[in-house]
Amino acid sequence: LKVPVVYNSGGYDSVEALKCFEGLIDIYMPDLKYADADVGRELSGVPDYPKKAKSAIKEMHRQVGDLIVRDGVAVRGLIVRHLVLPGGLAGTAECMRFIAEEISKDTYVNIMDQYYPEYRACDRKDLNRRITRAEYQQAVEIARSYGLWNFAD
């Protein structure tokens, strides 16, 4: 039985650490959470989230390339997850531009609509709601406008 090794990540990985995994990981599955460093700092408490995540995703793609699926099963490659946030807080347009222009238009992108306000989200008016169907549809259209086609919607 050959099962691919999957590295599931929030996207905030150092390139140096990822280089240590080269040849060991079959599928990288990082999040690309935010396009704005201030949003990343405020919502996740991390400095320079977009810069670090973009560098990490480039390294992951360098190692495994675009996703390869055989007989309906992913065997190797990159899957980027992007959670749509209310009011455009995730910066979907910049995230999709980055993937299309700096990674590959063939990148498999999982555009996720399951945001649910939990914990302290009720303290923030802009996060204290689910996304609308229109916000999700807009995210899918943004991905398509950049030439991305390999995504779940």
Protein backbone atom coordinates (compact mmCIF):
# COMPACT_ATOMS: atom_id res chain seq x y z
CA LEU A 1 0.00 0.00 0.00
CA LYS A 2 1.47 3.33 -1.07
CA VAL A 3 -0.06 6.27 0.73
CA PRO A 4 1.14 9.80 -0.05
CA VAL A 5 2.66 11.79 2.79
CA VAL A 6 0.65 15.00 3.23
CA TYR A 7 1.94 18.10 4.99
CA ASN A 8 -1.02 20.15 6.20
CA SER A 9 0.03 23.68 7.10
CA GLY A 10 -1.32 27.08 8.06
CA GLY A 11 1.11 28.50 5.51
CA TYR A 12 3.33 30.23 8.05
CA ASP A 13 6.35 27.99 7.46
CA SER A 14 10.01 28.87 7.13
CA VAL A 15 11.63 28.04 3.83
CA GLU A 16 14.62 26.63 5.72
CA ALA A 17 12.42 24.08 7.51
CA LEU A 18 10.61 23.16 4.31
CA LYS A 19 13.92 22.46 2.58
CA CYS A 20 14.55 19.79 5.23
CA PHE A 21 11.38 18.01 4.04
CA GLU A 22 12.45 17.87 0.39
CA GLY A 23 11.93 14.37 -0.97
CA LEU A 24 9.86 13.31 2.05
CA ILE A 25 6.55 15.08 1.39
CA ASP A 26 4.30 14.05 -1.51
CA ILE A 27 1.51 16.59 -1.08
CA TYR A 28 1.78 20.02 0.47
CA MET A 29 -1.54 21.47 1.61
CA PRO A 30 -0.96 25.00 2.98
CA ASP A 31 -3.47 27.70 3.77
CA LEU A 32 -3.11 31.10 2.18
CA LYS A 33 -5.05 33.00 4.82
CA TYR A 34 -4.44 36.70 4.29
CA ALA A 35 -3.00 39.06 1.70
CA ASP A 36 -2.53 41.94 4.14
CA ALA A 37 0.15 41.81 6.83
CA ASP A 38 -1.91 43.96 9.20
CA VAL A 39 -4.84 41.53 8.97
CA GLY A 40 -2.51 38.59 9.66
CA ARG A 41 -1.04 40.38 12.66
CA GLU A 42 -4.44 41.32 14.02
CA LEU A 43 -6.29 38.04 13.43
CA SER A 44 -3.51 35.48 13.88
CA GLY A 45 -0.93 37.38 15.88
CA VAL A 46 1.87 36.77 13.38
CA PRO A 47 4.11 39.33 11.70
CA ASP A 48 4.53 39.33 7.92
CA TYR A 49 2.05 36.50 7.24
CA PRO A 50 1.68 37.17 3.48
CA LYS A 51 5.41 37.43 2.85
CA LYS A 52 6.21 34.28 4.82
CA ALA A 53 3.30 32.27 3.39
CA LYS A 54 4.11 33.28 -0.18
CA SER A 55 7.76 32.26 0.22
CA ALA A 56 6.71 28.96 1.79
CA ILE A 57 4.20 28.18 -0.96
CA LYS A 58 6.80 28.93 -3.64
CA GLU A 59 9.18 26.47 -1.96
CA MET A 60 6.47 23.83 -1.62
CA HIS A 61 5.62 24.16 -5.32
CA ARG A 62 9.28 23.99 -6.27
CA GLN A 63 9.53 20.67 -4.47
CA VAL A 64 6.35 18.92 -5.66
CA GLY A 65 4.88 20.95 -8.55
CA ASP A 66 1.24 21.05 -9.56
CA LEU A 67 -1.13 18.43 -8.17
CA ILE A 68 -1.10 15.05 -9.92
CA VAL A 69 -4.21 12.92 -9.60
CA ARG A 70 -4.25 9.26 -10.67
CA ASP A 71 -7.46 7.26 -10.73
CA GLY A 72 -9.17 9.96 -8.71
CA VAL A 73 -6.52 10.02 -5.97
CA ALA A 74 -4.06 12.85 -5.37
CA VAL A 75 -0.54 11.42 -5.42
CA ARG A 76 1.82 14.40 -5.55
CA GLY A 77 1.74 18.17 -5.70
CA LEU A 78 0.43 21.33 -4.15
CA ILE A 79 -3.10 22.11 -2.94
CA VAL A 80 -3.60 25.67 -1.66
CA ARG A 81 -6.54 26.33 0.65
CA HIS A 82 -8.10 29.77 0.94
CA LEU A 83 -10.83 30.54 3.45
CA VAL A 84 -13.10 33.35 2.29
CA LEU A 85 -13.69 35.79 5.15
CA PRO A 86 -16.53 38.29 5.57
CA GLY A 87 -16.06 41.68 3.98
CA GLY A 88 -13.04 40.62 1.95
CA LEU A 89 -10.72 40.46 4.98
CA ALA A 90 -8.76 37.56 3.49
CA GLY A 91 -7.71 39.61 0.47
CA THR A 92 -8.91 36.98 -1.98
CA ALA A 93 -7.99 38.97 -5.10
CA GLU A 94 -4.33 39.31 -4.10
CA CYS A 95 -4.17 35.68 -2.96
CA MET A 96 -5.53 34.45 -6.32
CA ARG A 97 -3.25 36.82 -8.26
CA PHE A 98 -0.25 35.46 -6.39
CA ILE A 99 -1.19 31.85 -7.06
CA ALA A 100 -1.91 32.43 -10.75
CA GLU A 101 1.06 34.68 -11.52
CA GLU A 102 3.77 33.48 -9.15
CA ILE A 103 2.97 29.79 -8.68
CA SER A 104 0.94 28.29 -11.54
CA LYS A 105 -2.46 28.73 -13.15
CA ASP A 106 -2.74 24.94 -12.83
CA THR A 107 -2.49 25.08 -9.03
CA TYR A 108 -5.33 23.26 -7.29
CA VAL A 109 -7.06 25.83 -5.09
CA ASN A 110 -9.61 24.88 -2.47
CA ILE A 111 -11.76 27.98 -2.06
CA MET A 112 -13.48 27.41 1.26
CA ASP A 113 -16.80 28.88 2.34
CA GLN A 114 -17.05 27.38 5.81
CA TYR A 115 -16.00 30.39 7.88
CA TYR A 116 -17.97 30.35 11.10
CA PRO A 117 -17.57 33.02 13.79
CA GLU A 118 -16.20 31.44 16.96
CA TYR A 119 -14.29 32.45 20.06
CA ARG A 120 -13.70 36.22 20.03
CA ALA A 121 -15.12 36.83 16.55
CA CYS A 122 -18.31 38.05 18.21
CA ASP A 123 -16.27 41.00 19.51
CA ARG A 124 -15.62 42.18 15.95
CA LYS A 125 -18.51 43.41 13.86
CA ASP A 126 -16.68 42.56 10.61
CA LEU A 127 -16.13 38.91 11.67
CA ASN A 128 -19.33 38.25 13.59
CA ARG A 129 -21.17 36.65 10.65
CA ARG A 130 -20.91 33.87 8.10
CA ILE A 131 -19.96 34.84 4.56
CA THR A 132 -22.76 35.39 2.09
CA ARG A 133 -23.34 33.28 -1.01
CA ALA A 134 -22.46 36.38 -3.04
CA GLU A 135 -19.08 36.75 -1.25
CA TYR A 136 -18.26 33.13 -2.02
CA GLN A 137 -19.37 33.44 -5.66
CA GLN A 138 -17.23 36.56 -5.97
CA ALA A 139 -14.18 34.66 -4.67
CA VAL A 140 -14.71 31.94 -7.29
CA GLU A 141 -15.09 34.56 -10.02
CA ILE A 142 -11.90 36.28 -8.86
CA ALA A 143 -10.03 32.97 -9.13
CA ARG A 144 -11.41 32.43 -12.64
CA SER A 145 -10.52 35.99 -13.66
CA TYR A 146 -6.86 35.20 -12.94
CA GLY A 147 -7.02 32.08 -15.09
CA LEU A 148 -7.24 29.62 -12.22
CA TRP A 149 -9.41 26.68 -13.15
CA ASN A 150 -8.39 23.76 -10.97
CA PHE A 151 -10.43 24.43 -7.86
CA ALA A 152 -13.32 23.16 -5.82
CA ASP A 153 -16.31 25.45 -5.70
